[in-house]
Each structure stands twice: as C-alpha cells, then as structure tokens.
Short mmCIF file of C-alpha atoms in Angstrom, two decimals:
data_model
loop_
_atom_site.label_atom_id
_atom_site.label_comp_id
_atom_site.label_asym_id
_atom_site.label_seq_id
_atom_site.Cartn_x
_atom_site.Cartn_y
_atom_site.Cartn_z
CA MET A 961 7.61 22.50 6.71
CA SER A 962 10.26 24.84 5.67
CA ARG A 963 12.58 25.80 8.27
CA PRO A 964 11.09 29.37 8.64
CA ALA A 965 7.48 27.72 9.48
CA ARG A 966 9.54 25.40 11.67
CA LEU A 967 11.41 28.72 13.81
CA ALA A 968 7.63 30.25 14.01
CA LEU A 969 6.08 27.25 15.22
CA LEU A 970 8.04 26.74 17.74
CA VAL A 971 8.45 30.02 18.86
CA ALA A 972 4.56 30.47 19.24
CA LEU A 973 4.42 27.45 21.08
CA ALA A 974 6.94 28.69 22.99
CA ALA A 975 4.61 31.52 24.23
CA ALA A 976 2.55 28.70 24.75
CA VAL A 977 4.04 27.66 27.30
CA CYS A 978 5.80 30.53 29.02
CA VAL A 979 2.24 32.83 29.28
CA PRO A 980 -0.11 31.74 30.50
CA ALA A 981 -3.94 33.09 29.44
CA GLY A 982 -4.42 36.69 31.49
CA ALA A 983 -0.52 37.29 32.82
CA SER A 984 0.70 40.90 32.05
CA GLY A 985 1.01 41.65 28.30
CA ALA A 986 -1.16 38.53 27.64
CA SER A 987 -4.60 40.03 26.21
CA SER A 988 -6.41 37.10 25.23
CA PRO A 989 -5.92 32.99 25.46
CA VAL A 990 -3.35 31.49 24.04
CA SER A 991 -3.56 29.69 20.49
CA VAL A 992 -3.07 26.26 20.90
CA ALA A 993 -1.25 23.96 23.33
CA VAL A 994 -0.09 20.22 22.59
CA ILE A 995 -0.13 18.26 26.31
CA VAL A 996 1.56 14.96 26.85
CA VAL A 997 -0.79 13.05 28.81
CA PRO A 998 -1.59 9.16 30.11
CA PRO A 999 -3.58 6.69 28.47
CA PHE A 1000 -8.04 8.37 29.62
CA ASP A 1001 -11.59 7.83 28.90
CA PRO A 1002 -12.63 9.55 26.05
CA ALA A 1003 -15.40 10.29 27.48
CA GLU A 1004 -13.54 12.24 29.73
CA TYR A 1005 -13.26 14.81 27.05
CA ALA A 1006 -16.15 14.01 24.27
CA GLY A 1007 -18.37 16.40 25.70
CA ARG A 1008 -16.24 19.47 25.20
CA GLY A 1009 -14.14 18.75 22.21
CA ALA A 1010 -13.67 15.63 19.52
CA VAL A 1011 -11.99 12.25 20.63
CA GLY A 1012 -10.39 9.75 18.61
CA LEU A 1013 -7.81 7.05 18.29
CA LEU A 1014 -3.98 7.67 17.71
CA VAL A 1015 -1.61 5.22 16.18
CA PRO A 1016 1.70 6.05 17.82
CA GLY A 1017 4.28 4.77 15.34
CA ALA A 1018 5.03 3.03 12.19
CA GLY A 1019 6.36 -0.48 12.28
CA SER A 1020 5.79 -3.55 14.61
CA THR A 1021 7.11 -2.47 17.45
CA VAL A 1022 6.77 0.89 18.63
CA SER A 1023 7.95 2.91 22.68
CA ARG A 1024 7.34 5.26 24.58
CA GLU A 1025 10.60 7.43 23.89
CA ARG A 1026 10.16 6.93 19.53
CA ALA A 1027 6.98 7.99 20.08
CA LEU A 1028 7.67 11.84 21.67
CA ALA A 1029 10.92 12.12 18.92
CA SER A 1030 8.27 11.21 16.44
CA LEU A 1031 5.56 13.77 17.96
CA VAL A 1032 7.49 17.05 17.95
CA ARG A 1033 9.27 16.42 14.88
CA GLY A 1034 6.02 15.47 13.18
CA ARG A 1035 6.75 12.53 11.67
CA VAL A 1036 6.80 8.64 11.41
CA VAL A 1037 8.66 6.13 10.13
CA SER A 1038 9.30 3.15 9.82
CA SER A 1039 10.78 1.74 13.34
CA LEU A 1040 13.21 -0.26 11.25
CA VAL A 1041 15.57 3.07 10.79
CA GLY A 1042 16.64 6.35 12.41
CA LEU A 1043 14.29 9.09 12.98
CA ASP A 1044 15.69 12.21 11.24
CA GLY A 1045 14.39 15.85 11.45
CA ASP A 1046 13.75 18.58 13.08
CA VAL A 1047 12.24 19.52 16.11
CA VAL A 1048 8.79 21.44 15.00
CA LEU A 1049 6.90 21.43 18.25
CA LEU A 1050 7.26 22.27 22.08
CA LEU A 1051 4.86 20.32 24.29
CA ALA A 1052 3.25 23.08 27.02
CA THR A 1053 2.52 21.75 30.36
CA LYS A 1054 -0.98 23.94 30.50
CA PRO A 1055 -4.27 24.00 28.28
CA ALA A 1056 -4.69 26.68 25.75
CA GLU A 1057 -8.14 28.01 23.71
CA THR A 1058 -7.23 25.26 21.53
CA THR A 1059 -5.42 22.40 23.20
CA ILE A 1060 -4.42 18.65 21.66
CA TYR A 1061 -4.27 16.50 24.60
CA VAL A 1062 -1.83 13.17 22.97
CA SER A 1063 -1.18 10.10 24.56
CA LEU A 1064 1.73 7.63 24.40
CA PRO A 1065 2.75 4.90 25.49
CA GLY A 1066 4.28 4.04 28.25
CA PRO A 1067 8.74 3.56 28.56
CA GLY A 1068 9.97 0.78 27.29
CA ASN A 1069 9.09 -1.39 23.61
CA HIS A 1070 5.77 -2.55 22.74
CA HIS A 1071 4.37 -4.09 19.98
CA ASN A 1072 2.23 -1.99 17.64
CA VAL A 1073 -0.97 -3.70 18.32
CA VAL A 1074 -2.71 -1.09 20.37
CA ARG A 1075 -4.35 2.53 19.63
CA TYR A 1076 -4.36 5.11 22.59
CA PRO A 1077 -6.75 7.97 23.22
CA ILE A 1078 -6.33 11.77 21.93
CA ALA A 1079 -8.61 14.79 22.59
CA VAL A 1080 -8.71 18.14 20.39
CA VAL A 1081 -10.97 20.62 22.90
CA GLY A 1082 -11.21 24.43 21.25
CA PRO A 1083 -13.56 26.20 18.93
CA GLY A 1084 -14.78 23.78 16.06
CA TYR A 1085 -13.74 20.49 17.73
CA ARG A 1086 -16.63 18.40 18.78
CA GLY A 1087 -17.38 14.47 18.07
CA VAL A 1088 -15.27 12.45 16.34
CA LEU A 1089 -11.56 13.58 14.41
CA THR A 1090 -10.75 12.67 11.18
CA SER A 1091 -7.80 13.09 9.18
CA GLY A 1092 -6.99 12.96 5.84
CA SER A 1093 -4.09 11.21 6.57
CA THR A 1094 -5.92 8.48 7.54
CA ARG A 1095 -9.30 8.49 5.65
CA ILE A 1096 -10.70 5.94 8.26
CA ASP A 1097 -12.73 8.57 11.07
CA GLY A 1098 -11.58 8.05 14.44
CA LEU A 1099 -8.37 7.06 13.76
CA VAL A 1100 -5.16 9.42 13.27
CA SER A 1101 -1.62 9.55 13.22
CA LEU A 1102 1.06 10.60 15.24
CA ALA A 1103 2.62 12.83 12.39
CA ASP A 1104 -0.87 14.62 12.01
CA VAL A 1105 -0.37 16.58 15.45
CA ALA A 1106 2.27 18.98 15.27
CA PRO A 1107 1.39 20.24 11.12
CA THR A 1108 -2.09 20.46 13.36
CA ALA A 1109 -0.95 22.72 15.76
CA GLU A 1110 1.01 24.75 12.92
CA ALA A 1111 -2.14 25.15 10.79
CA ILE A 1112 -4.03 26.56 13.86
CA LEU A 1113 -1.50 28.71 15.06
CA THR A 1114 -1.63 30.07 11.42
CA ASP A 1115 -4.80 30.17 10.98
CA LYS A 1116 -4.74 27.32 8.12
CA LYS A 1117 -7.08 24.39 7.23
CA PRO A 1118 -5.96 21.66 10.32
CA ARG A 1119 -4.62 17.81 8.98
CA ILE A 1120 -7.02 16.88 11.65
CA ARG A 1121 -10.27 17.81 12.03
CA SER A 1122 -13.91 16.40 13.17
CA ARG A 1123 -17.51 15.89 12.13
CA ALA A 1124 -20.73 15.23 14.32
CA ASP A 1125 -21.17 12.11 16.48
CA ALA A 1126 -23.60 11.90 18.93
CA ASP A 1127 -22.21 9.06 21.09
CA ALA A 1128 -18.84 9.41 19.97
CA VAL A 1129 -17.21 6.96 22.48
CA ALA A 1130 -18.88 4.06 21.20
CA THR A 1131 -17.63 4.98 18.17
CA LEU A 1132 -14.11 4.54 19.22
CA ALA A 1133 -15.02 1.49 20.86
CA ARG A 1134 -16.43 0.11 17.00
CA LEU A 1135 -13.66 1.37 15.10
CA ASP A 1136 -10.86 -0.36 18.03
CA ILE A 1137 -12.74 -4.19 17.57
CA ARG A 1138 -12.68 -3.23 13.51
CA LEU A 1139 -8.84 -2.84 13.85
CA THR A 1140 -8.16 -5.63 16.02
CA ARG A 1141 -10.42 -8.11 14.06
CA ALA A 1142 -8.64 -6.67 10.86
CA HIS A 1143 -5.16 -7.17 12.13
CA ASP A 1144 -6.16 -11.30 13.57
CA ALA A 1145 -7.26 -12.19 10.38
CA ARG A 1146 -4.69 -10.93 8.60
CA THR A 1147 -2.88 -14.07 9.41
CA GLY A 1148 -4.82 -16.84 8.48
CA ALA A 1149 -6.46 -14.55 4.91
CA THR A 1150 -2.74 -15.05 4.06
CA LEU A 1151 -2.61 -18.67 4.31
CA VAL A 1152 -5.48 -19.03 2.41
CA LEU A 1153 -4.47 -16.76 -0.36
CA VAL A 1154 -0.89 -18.54 -0.60
CA CYS A 1155 -2.48 -21.87 -0.51
CA TRP A 1156 -4.61 -21.51 -3.77
CA LEU A 1157 -2.07 -19.80 -5.08
CA VAL A 1158 0.03 -22.44 -4.64
CA THR A 1159 -2.23 -25.20 -5.04
CA PHE A 1160 -3.49 -24.49 -8.69
CA SER A 1161 -0.37 -23.35 -9.99
CA ALA A 1162 1.22 -26.56 -8.58
CA LEU A 1163 -1.72 -28.13 -10.54
CA GLY A 1164 -1.37 -26.02 -13.81
CA ILE A 1165 2.31 -26.62 -14.13
CA LEU A 1166 2.61 -30.36 -13.64
CA ALA A 1167 -0.42 -32.18 -13.72
CA ARG A 1168 -0.74 -29.35 -16.97
CA MET A 1169 -4.46 -27.98 -16.42
CA ALA A 1170 -5.41 -25.31 -18.08
CA VAL A 1171 -8.45 -24.40 -15.83
CA ALA A 1172 -6.29 -24.88 -12.34
CA ALA A 1173 -3.72 -22.48 -14.54
CA ARG A 1174 -6.27 -19.72 -15.38
CA ALA A 1175 -7.59 -19.91 -11.52
CA ALA A 1176 -3.88 -19.46 -10.16
CA VAL A 1177 -3.97 -16.45 -12.38
CA LEU A 1178 -6.96 -14.81 -11.01
CA THR A 1179 -6.78 -16.04 -7.51
CA ALA A 1180 -5.15 -12.67 -5.95
CA PRO A 1181 -8.25 -10.68 -7.44
CA LEU A 1182 -10.13 -13.35 -6.15
CA ALA A 1183 -9.18 -13.31 -2.60
CA LEU A 1184 -9.04 -8.84 -2.67
CA GLY A 1185 -12.27 -9.18 -3.73
CA ALA A 1186 -13.94 -11.54 -1.67
CA ALA A 1187 -12.16 -9.72 1.64
CA LEU A 1188 -13.60 -6.63 0.21
CA LEU A 1189 -17.28 -8.04 -0.22
CA LEU A 1190 -16.65 -9.79 3.80
CA ARG A 1191 -15.63 -6.11 5.44
CA ALA A 1192 -18.64 -4.26 3.12
CA ILE A 1193 -21.62 -6.63 4.91
CA GLY A 1194 -19.85 -6.73 8.09
CA VAL A 1195 -18.69 -9.87 8.60
CA ASN A 1196 -14.96 -9.08 10.61
CA HIS A 1197 -14.35 -11.37 12.55
CA PRO A 1198 -11.65 -13.64 12.23
CA ASP A 1199 -13.54 -17.56 12.52
CA THR A 1200 -15.58 -16.19 9.89
CA VAL A 1201 -13.40 -14.32 7.54
CA VAL A 1202 -11.04 -16.56 6.95
CA PRO A 1203 -13.20 -19.96 5.87
CA ALA A 1204 -15.44 -17.84 3.85
CA LEU A 1205 -12.68 -15.96 2.32
CA ALA A 1206 -11.29 -19.63 1.88
CA ALA A 1207 -14.68 -20.68 0.15
CA LEU A 1208 -15.26 -17.89 -2.30
CA THR A 1209 -11.80 -17.69 -3.54
CA GLY A 1210 -11.39 -21.32 -4.30
CA LEU A 1211 -14.62 -21.52 -4.94
CA GLY A 1212 -14.91 -18.36 -7.64
CA ALA A 1213 -11.35 -18.50 -9.27
CA LEU A 1214 -11.82 -21.93 -10.37
CA LEU A 1215 -15.37 -20.87 -11.73
CA LEU A 1216 -13.95 -18.25 -13.62
CA GLY A 1217 -11.37 -20.30 -14.94
CA LEU A 1218 -13.42 -22.80 -16.75
CA ARG A 1219 -13.17 -20.62 -20.20
CA GLN A 1220 -10.27 -18.47 -20.77
CA ALA A 1221 -11.75 -15.76 -22.24
CA ILE A 1222 -13.56 -14.83 -19.27
CA LEU A 1223 -9.83 -13.50 -17.74
CA PRO A 1224 -9.38 -10.55 -18.88
CA ILE A 1225 -13.08 -9.39 -18.67
CA ALA A 1226 -12.75 -10.29 -15.55
CA VAL A 1227 -9.30 -8.32 -13.94
CA THR A 1228 -10.71 -5.24 -15.90
CA CYS A 1229 -14.56 -5.56 -13.80
CA PHE A 1230 -12.46 -6.32 -10.56
CA LEU A 1231 -10.12 -3.13 -11.59
CA ALA A 1232 -12.41 -0.97 -11.95
CA ALA A 1233 -14.80 -2.04 -8.91
CA PHE A 1234 -11.39 -1.86 -7.15
CA LEU A 1235 -10.91 1.70 -7.67
CA VAL A 1236 -14.41 2.86 -7.27
CA VAL A 1237 -14.17 1.30 -3.74
CA LEU A 1238 -10.86 2.78 -3.28
CA VAL A 1239 -12.38 5.74 -4.32
CA ALA A 1240 -15.76 5.99 -1.69
CA TRP A 1241 -15.24 3.60 0.66
CA PRO A 1242 -11.55 3.71 1.61
CA GLU A 1243 -12.25 2.56 4.84
CA VAL A 1244 -13.90 -0.60 3.40
CA ASN A 1245 -10.70 -1.31 1.64
CA ALA A 1246 -8.19 -0.05 4.51
CA LEU A 1247 -10.39 -2.55 7.47
CA ALA A 1248 -10.29 -5.88 4.57
CA ALA A 1249 -7.98 -9.09 6.12
CA ILE A 1250 -6.19 -7.95 2.73
CA GLY A 1251 -4.76 -4.74 2.37
CA PRO A 1252 -3.57 -2.11 4.25
CA HIS A 1253 -2.47 -2.14 7.96
CA PRO A 1254 -3.58 0.65 9.63
CA ASP A 1255 -3.59 -0.46 13.09
CA GLY A 1256 0.25 -0.60 12.64
CA GLY A 1257 0.60 2.66 10.87
CA GLY A 1258 2.67 1.78 8.12
CA ARG A 1259 -0.15 2.22 5.64
CA PHE A 1260 -3.76 3.65 6.70
CA TYR A 1261 -5.91 3.71 3.11
CA GLY A 1262 -5.31 2.69 -0.54
CA VAL A 1263 -2.80 0.14 -2.63
CA THR A 1264 -0.03 -1.75 -0.18
CA ASN A 1265 3.14 -2.95 -2.02
CA GLN A 1266 1.14 -6.29 -1.29
CA VAL A 1267 -1.57 -5.78 -3.18
CA GLU A 1268 0.65 -3.67 -5.79
CA THR A 1269 2.63 -6.87 -6.28
CA LEU A 1270 -0.99 -9.39 -6.15
CA LEU A 1271 -1.94 -7.32 -9.08
CA LEU A 1272 0.51 -7.46 -11.97
CA ALA A 1273 0.53 -10.97 -12.39
CA PRO A 1274 -3.19 -11.07 -12.77
CA SER A 1275 -3.23 -7.88 -14.79
CA ILE A 1276 0.13 -8.77 -17.06
CA ALA A 1277 -1.95 -12.20 -17.86
CA ALA A 1278 -5.62 -10.20 -19.18
CA ALA A 1279 -3.28 -7.71 -20.95
CA ALA A 1280 -1.17 -10.09 -23.28
CA SER A 1281 -4.59 -11.79 -23.76
CA VAL A 1282 -6.38 -8.92 -25.81
CA GLY A 1283 -3.30 -7.54 -28.24
CA LEU A 1284 -1.34 -4.13 -27.70
CA ALA A 1285 -4.15 -1.51 -27.33
CA GLY A 1286 -6.07 -3.47 -24.91
CA ALA A 1287 -2.78 -4.47 -22.93
CA ALA A 1288 -2.02 -0.62 -23.17
CA ALA A 1289 -5.97 -0.01 -21.67
CA ILE A 1290 -6.09 -2.45 -18.55
CA GLY A 1291 -2.64 -1.02 -18.09
CA LEU A 1292 -3.99 2.47 -17.78
CA LEU A 1293 -7.11 1.86 -15.65
CA LEU A 1294 -4.28 -0.47 -13.25
CA LEU A 1295 -1.90 2.91 -13.14
CA VAL A 1296 -4.91 4.89 -12.10
CA THR A 1297 -6.34 2.46 -9.47
CA VAL A 1298 -2.16 1.74 -7.63
CA GLY A 1299 -1.38 5.91 -8.58
CA TRP A 1300 -4.49 8.11 -8.32
CA SER A 1301 -3.97 9.93 -4.81
CA ARG A 1302 -7.44 9.42 -3.91
CA ALA A 1303 -7.47 5.62 -5.12
CA GLY A 1304 -3.95 4.12 -4.29
CA ALA A 1305 -1.82 6.54 -3.66
CA ASP A 1306 1.23 4.16 -4.07
CA GLY A 1307 3.96 6.54 -5.64
CA GLY A 1308 6.00 3.20 -6.03
CA GLY A 1309 3.34 1.93 -7.47
CA ILE A 1310 2.96 3.88 -10.83
CA VAL A 1311 6.72 3.82 -11.65
CA VAL A 1312 6.64 -0.40 -11.31
CA VAL A 1313 3.23 -0.71 -13.26
CA ALA A 1314 5.37 1.73 -15.60
CA THR A 1315 8.02 -0.47 -16.36
CA ALA A 1316 5.97 -3.63 -16.28
CA TRP A 1317 3.98 -2.48 -19.25
CA ALA A 1318 6.63 -0.65 -20.96
CA VAL A 1319 7.95 -4.01 -20.91
CA LEU A 1320 5.25 -5.97 -22.05
CA LEU A 1321 4.25 -4.34 -25.28
CA ALA A 1322 8.03 -3.97 -26.42
CA GLY A 1323 7.68 -8.23 -25.96
CA LEU A 1324 4.06 -8.17 -27.69
CA SER A 1325 4.78 -5.56 -30.21
CA ARG A 1326 8.35 -7.73 -30.64
CA ALA A 1327 10.18 -4.70 -30.36
CA ARG A 1328 13.52 -4.94 -31.42
CA LEU A 1329 15.44 -3.87 -28.18
CA THR A 1330 18.81 -1.54 -28.18
CA PRO A 1331 20.70 0.54 -26.18
CA VAL A 1332 19.09 4.02 -27.31
CA ARG A 1333 15.37 2.22 -26.99
CA VAL A 1334 16.33 0.92 -23.47
CA VAL A 1335 17.77 4.84 -22.59
CA VAL A 1336 14.24 6.15 -23.55
CA GLY A 1337 12.17 3.37 -22.25
CA VAL A 1338 13.25 4.35 -19.16
CA LEU A 1339 13.37 8.09 -19.27
CA GLY A 1340 9.72 7.62 -20.53
CA VAL A 1341 9.43 5.39 -17.62
CA VAL A 1342 10.54 8.19 -15.14
CA ALA A 1343 8.17 11.14 -17.69
CA LEU A 1344 5.37 9.33 -17.58
CA ALA A 1345 5.34 8.71 -13.81
CA LEU A 1346 6.18 12.37 -12.75
CA LEU A 1347 3.31 13.74 -15.57
CA VAL A 1348 1.08 11.24 -12.86
CA VAL A 1349 1.94 12.78 -9.60
CA GLY A 1350 2.07 16.17 -11.11
CA ALA A 1351 -1.44 15.88 -12.93
CA ASP A 1352 -2.79 14.76 -9.48
CA ALA A 1353 -1.29 17.49 -7.81
CA LEU A 1354 -2.72 20.34 -9.87
CA LEU A 1355 -6.24 18.49 -9.81
CA GLY A 1356 -6.13 18.75 -6.29
CA GLY A 1357 -4.62 15.31 -5.23
CA SER A 1358 -2.87 15.45 -1.97
CA SER A 1359 -1.00 12.23 -0.57
CA HIS A 1360 2.30 11.34 0.91
CA VAL A 1361 3.51 10.69 -3.34
CA THR A 1362 2.42 14.97 -4.08
CA ASP A 1363 3.99 15.35 -1.16
CA ALA A 1364 7.52 13.39 -1.87
CA VAL A 1365 7.32 15.29 -5.51
CA GLY A 1366 6.35 18.55 -4.82
CA GLY A 1367 9.52 18.59 -2.23
CA GLY A 1368 12.06 18.83 -4.78
CA PRO A 1369 14.94 16.55 -5.71
CA GLY A 1370 16.36 16.73 -2.63
CA THR A 1371 13.14 15.37 -0.94
CA LEU A 1372 12.71 12.76 -3.63
CA PHE A 1373 15.95 11.46 -2.50
CA ASP A 1374 15.97 12.00 1.02
CA ASP A 1375 12.75 9.70 0.54
CA LEU A 1376 14.13 7.07 -1.83
CA ASP A 1377 17.54 6.43 0.58
CA ARG A 1378 15.17 5.96 3.41
CA ARG A 1379 12.49 3.54 1.42
CA LEU A 1380 16.23 1.88 0.55
CA ARG A 1381 17.98 1.34 4.08
CA ILE A 1382 14.13 0.20 5.34
CA SER A 1383 14.18 -2.39 2.78
CA TRP A 1384 17.38 -3.52 3.69
CA ASN A 1385 17.09 -3.53 7.50
CA GLY A 1386 13.86 -5.49 6.54
CA ALA A 1387 15.35 -8.30 4.55
CA THR A 1388 17.66 -8.89 7.44
CA SER A 1389 16.34 -8.40 10.32
CA ALA A 1390 15.97 -12.31 11.33
CA ALA A 1391 17.68 -14.96 10.11
CA HIS A 1392 13.91 -16.51 8.72
CA VAL A 1393 13.05 -13.41 6.89
CA THR A 1394 16.57 -12.86 5.20
CA PHE A 1395 16.23 -17.07 4.16
CA LEU A 1396 12.28 -16.66 2.96
CA CYS A 1397 14.09 -13.49 0.13
CA LEU A 1398 16.54 -15.48 -0.40
CA LEU A 1399 14.16 -18.43 -1.55
CA SER A 1400 12.01 -16.26 -3.59
CA ILE A 1401 14.63 -14.30 -5.76
CA GLY A 1402 15.86 -18.51 -6.17
CA GLY A 1403 11.98 -19.03 -7.44
CA LEU A 1404 12.27 -15.95 -9.01
CA VAL A 1405 15.46 -16.97 -11.40
CA TRP A 1406 13.70 -20.56 -12.10
CA LEU A 1407 10.98 -18.82 -13.32
CA GLY A 1408 12.77 -16.06 -15.13
CA ILE A 1409 15.05 -18.36 -17.13
CA ARG A 1410 11.79 -20.89 -17.86
CA GLY A 1411 9.99 -18.03 -19.31
CA ARG A 1412 13.19 -15.95 -20.59
CA ARG A 1413 10.64 -15.31 -23.71
CA ARG A 1414 7.84 -14.89 -22.93
CA PRO A 1415 7.33 -11.19 -23.17
CA SER A 1416 4.87 -11.85 -19.74
CA VAL A 1417 7.21 -13.34 -17.83
CA LEU A 1418 9.77 -10.42 -18.42
CA ALA A 1419 7.11 -7.54 -17.96
CA LEU A 1420 6.55 -9.35 -13.67
CA LEU A 1421 10.33 -9.98 -13.46
CA ALA A 1422 11.08 -6.25 -14.29
CA GLY A 1423 7.84 -4.93 -11.98
CA ILE A 1424 9.48 -6.53 -9.08
CA ALA A 1425 13.15 -5.67 -9.96
CA VAL A 1426 11.88 -2.13 -9.83
CA SER A 1427 9.87 -2.42 -6.96
CA LEU A 1428 13.00 -3.58 -5.07
CA LEU A 1429 14.32 -0.29 -5.81
CA VAL A 1430 11.27 2.12 -5.36
CA ASN A 1431 9.50 0.25 -2.21
CA ASP A 1432 10.38 -0.25 1.13
CA THR A 1433 8.84 -4.15 2.01
CA PRO A 1434 11.29 -6.59 0.22
CA VAL A 1435 9.51 -9.56 1.69
CA ASP A 1436 6.34 -8.84 0.32
CA VAL A 1437 7.69 -7.79 -2.95
CA LEU A 1438 9.77 -11.20 -3.32
CA GLY A 1439 7.51 -13.38 -1.71
CA TYR A 1440 4.48 -12.25 -3.71
CA GLY A 1441 6.15 -11.83 -6.75
CA ALA A 1442 7.41 -15.55 -6.67
CA LEU A 1443 3.73 -16.57 -6.25
CA GLY A 1444 2.21 -14.19 -8.91
CA CYS A 1445 5.46 -15.09 -11.24
CA LEU A 1446 4.34 -18.93 -10.80
CA ALA A 1447 0.86 -18.64 -11.36
CA LEU A 1448 1.80 -16.45 -14.81
CA THR A 1449 3.77 -19.32 -15.85
CA ALA A 1450 1.19 -21.80 -15.18
CA TRP A 1451 -1.28 -20.00 -17.35
CA GLU A 1452 1.65 -19.27 -19.33
CA GLU A 1453 2.47 -23.03 -20.42
CA THR A 1454 -1.12 -23.89 -20.31
CA ARG A 1455 -3.01 -21.48 -22.30
CA ALA A 1456 -4.54 -22.99 -25.91
CA PRO A 1457 -4.41 -19.84 -28.49
CA GLU A 1458 -0.15 -19.82 -28.33
CA ALA A 1459 -0.14 -23.53 -28.44
CA VAL A 1460 -2.34 -23.44 -31.66
CA THR A 1461 -0.05 -20.39 -32.83
CA GLU A 1462 3.50 -22.43 -32.10
CA ARG A 1463 1.48 -25.09 -34.13
CA SER A 1464 0.77 -22.89 -36.95
CA ALA A 1465 3.76 -21.74 -37.11
CA ALA A 1466 5.78 -25.02 -37.86
CA SER A 1467 3.28 -26.24 -40.13
CA ARG A 1468 4.54 -23.25 -42.47
CA LEU A 1469 7.80 -23.29 -41.91
CA PRO A 1470 9.67 -24.47 -45.32
CA GLU A 1471 10.22 -28.46 -45.99
CA PRO A 1472 14.53 -28.38 -45.31
CA GLN A 1473 16.22 -29.18 -49.02
CA SER A 1474 18.28 -31.15 -49.73
CA ARG A 1475 21.35 -30.19 -51.35
CA PRO A 1476 22.08 -31.47 -55.13
CA ALA A 1477 24.99 -34.14 -55.55
CA HIS A 1478 27.94 -32.93 -57.07
#
C-alpha cells in the first residue's frame, strides 16, 4: 500500500471514529469501521452479516500484542522476526454502515493452533466469508482486514468477500474440525514419509535392490498423492489417515518401482494431476495431511517449501530417464505446477526449479562449463523466473509472488532480506533444530562427494543451495533435501541402463599397446 493510500485510509477511518452517524455535518452513516471485540459465537452475527474464522498470525506462537500490530499494519510475517511497516488502520469504537468485528487472542503468548471468529456486517455480506489470500471458504487472514477496509472506503473490490450459506455457523464448525485434524495428522504423516524414504533408500544403497531404490524415489509423489486422495474422499481423522497413508505409500511405491520404465510415467502423471488439484480444488490440498499449514497462518494454499523440496528428487530422476527433450518437458510441467499463481504460487520454487534444471540439462548434454557459461546460466535463471512471474501477472494471476515482483526491486530485496532473517532465526531457534540442520548439511556433503559426477545429484544439490537463499524454512529444505538426495543416490547407483552403458563404453576402449623395444 502506497504512503498516500495509507494516509487516506487513516484520515477516513479517523473520521469513522470521530464522527458518529447523524452528527452535525454528517449526512450519511460512516462507510466502514473495524472494531476489536472479545471472541464471540458466530451465530451472533450470522443472521445479519457474514462470518468466518481468523488466523491471528504466522508461526508457531501468537500474542495479542503482535496480532494487534499486524492488524493495524495490514501485514502478517513470521513470529521469528520483528514486525515492521507503517500503521495503515485506525480501530473504531462504534459500528458503521459496514463493520468488521475482529476477535484476537488474549494477553500473552499462545500456540498458534486456535482460529478466532470474525464477522462483517454490511451491504453485500451474507453467509460465509471468503478470501483470495487463503482460498479456503470460511477462513481469512489477519492481513486481509486492513486492505478490505481500504477497498470498501474507495469503492473497490475488497479482499474479504462472502458467499451465500444457509447454515454458516455449522459450516465454520466443520471447517474448524478439519483444520484441527489436518494439524493433528501432520506429525504422523511426516514420520510415515521419512520412514519409507529412509527404508527404501537404505535397501537400495546397502543391499543394491533396484526395486527399493526406485520405490525410494517414488515415495514422495505416492505420499503426496495418497494424502490428497484421503482428503478428497473425506478421510481426515488422524487415527485413520496415518495408517492408510503408510499402507498406500509403501505398497504403491513398491508396485510402481517394479519396472524402471514406469518411473517417468508415474512422476509425470502425478505432476499433471497435482496441477489440476491445485487449480480446481485448492482446499483439498490445503487440508491434506502433507501440504500447506493453513492452521498456522504461514501458508494457506499452493506448494510449500516442504513439498517443493520433496518433488525435486523424483522429478529430476524422471527427467534424467527420458533424454533432453523429455527432461525439458518435465521441468516445464514442474515449473508451472510450483510457480503459477493459480497453482503452487511458490516464487522461490520458480528459481529453485529453474536452477536445478539448468544444471541438469547442462550435465545431460555434457556441456563444458566455463565462467562465461556459468554467468549466462545464472542470468538466464533470473530472467526465466521474472518472465514466468511477469507473464502470470499479465494473464491476471495474483499472489504474494506477483505482489513482491510488482512492487519493484526495493520490495523484492526487502522480501529476500526478511526471508534470510527468518531462515537464520529458524535454524538457530533451538539446539535440536540447529543439530538437525548441521546433520542434514553433513549428509548432503557426503552424498554430493559420492555423486559428484552424476548430473542428477548435482542438479538437486544446486536446487537445495538456491532454496536456502530464496526460501525461509531451512529445516524443511535441508532435511527433506537430504532425504531426497539419499533416494536419488540409491536410484542412480542401482539403475541398470547406466551400468550397461558404462560396461559398453569400457568394452569399446582400445587395448593399451606396449611400446616397441629399443
């Protein structure tokens, strides 16, 4: 929001506080007011407005003080960094023609696992609140409130809108249960994913089992696909989700890993199906056991850093199996899935995928790397990322990615600086977190040395390195990156075509000739 817009909003809302309806000089009710109230029963406002659930912050903890600061600034950032920005909203004490009633956490720090009711009473608001920031009907972000107030004042399309719902209160109750169950299932789902990745990768590397190695590479797509399927058919209780996810992932990965030729087909089909789900049913992805964390306010939809990192290894393996043209096609599909604002909306993921594929295609084509080519490659990656975001914005796409790029270099660098601070603070927030990061780095270094001549491994390492710079969850990037690299190493070291090629190349080498005696 520009500084003139901030000043206009403050002046308008100051009038809302100071000039009640019917006072001298006021010929009509005040346009909009934002009032902070104690938590309430949504039924209190459902009959005369629209109601929803509010996520009060981003991160593992929230506080009333930070929530209030976020509300009046119109922005929410991770609790790992300080909240900057100017105040753009003055809170009112009296209702207006359109009134936004906001409830916030009580004093002190709280775990960010509770949603708070929010209601909008005014023209055009009935049923359940909706927001393009969350893409989940009934759920809004604290950062939506100030822009919505500004839009109502300036007669523009507000960020928080509504859709008709005859029983909005029951709809919100069901949504709250689904959010809670998705949160509760997340730890078990993560353990399932990690256990299968480690088990299959170990069997591939230590026992030289090619089927297990292929299963390791396919574990992440199978787990993500199973989580989406379970959410789509309404299976969401943790006691059911976790065992079903374990069975579907393990058995599915083994069956699809029986033949090498299935791997690129399976990965490509998954990426295409995932793209459709992200576009057509974002709520299915958001409430799955593996995926965004809408209950914590950090990511409401699209592709998270966790999922982005999990998709790298199987996509690279599939690309390395089908030649340069096929590899480029798979890379393009992954780029659209991760980066398109209507799908993954992951700006950092665009740069990560572009970097990984630049390294992979260079390695597969056996191009000789020179300083000039490296510089050209880096510039090409940056240009491609900006081109993708720019084309997305021109076609009507909108997300935090297009907003950051559209704000110019200053906004872009501020966003990058904040992400780096969040990453560092996150990695050093506790001794066990720092240990996990260092352990993952050690594993990546070992795997990098082991696979230093394999284009696929180098491509994955390049993607992980860039992800640490442009994303803000180093634990996910390093941890899942190390597991993905482990699976990719197992696959590379057991796949038959490479062994045959190496044996054939060795058989064609000329025999060493002895020197003639003098």
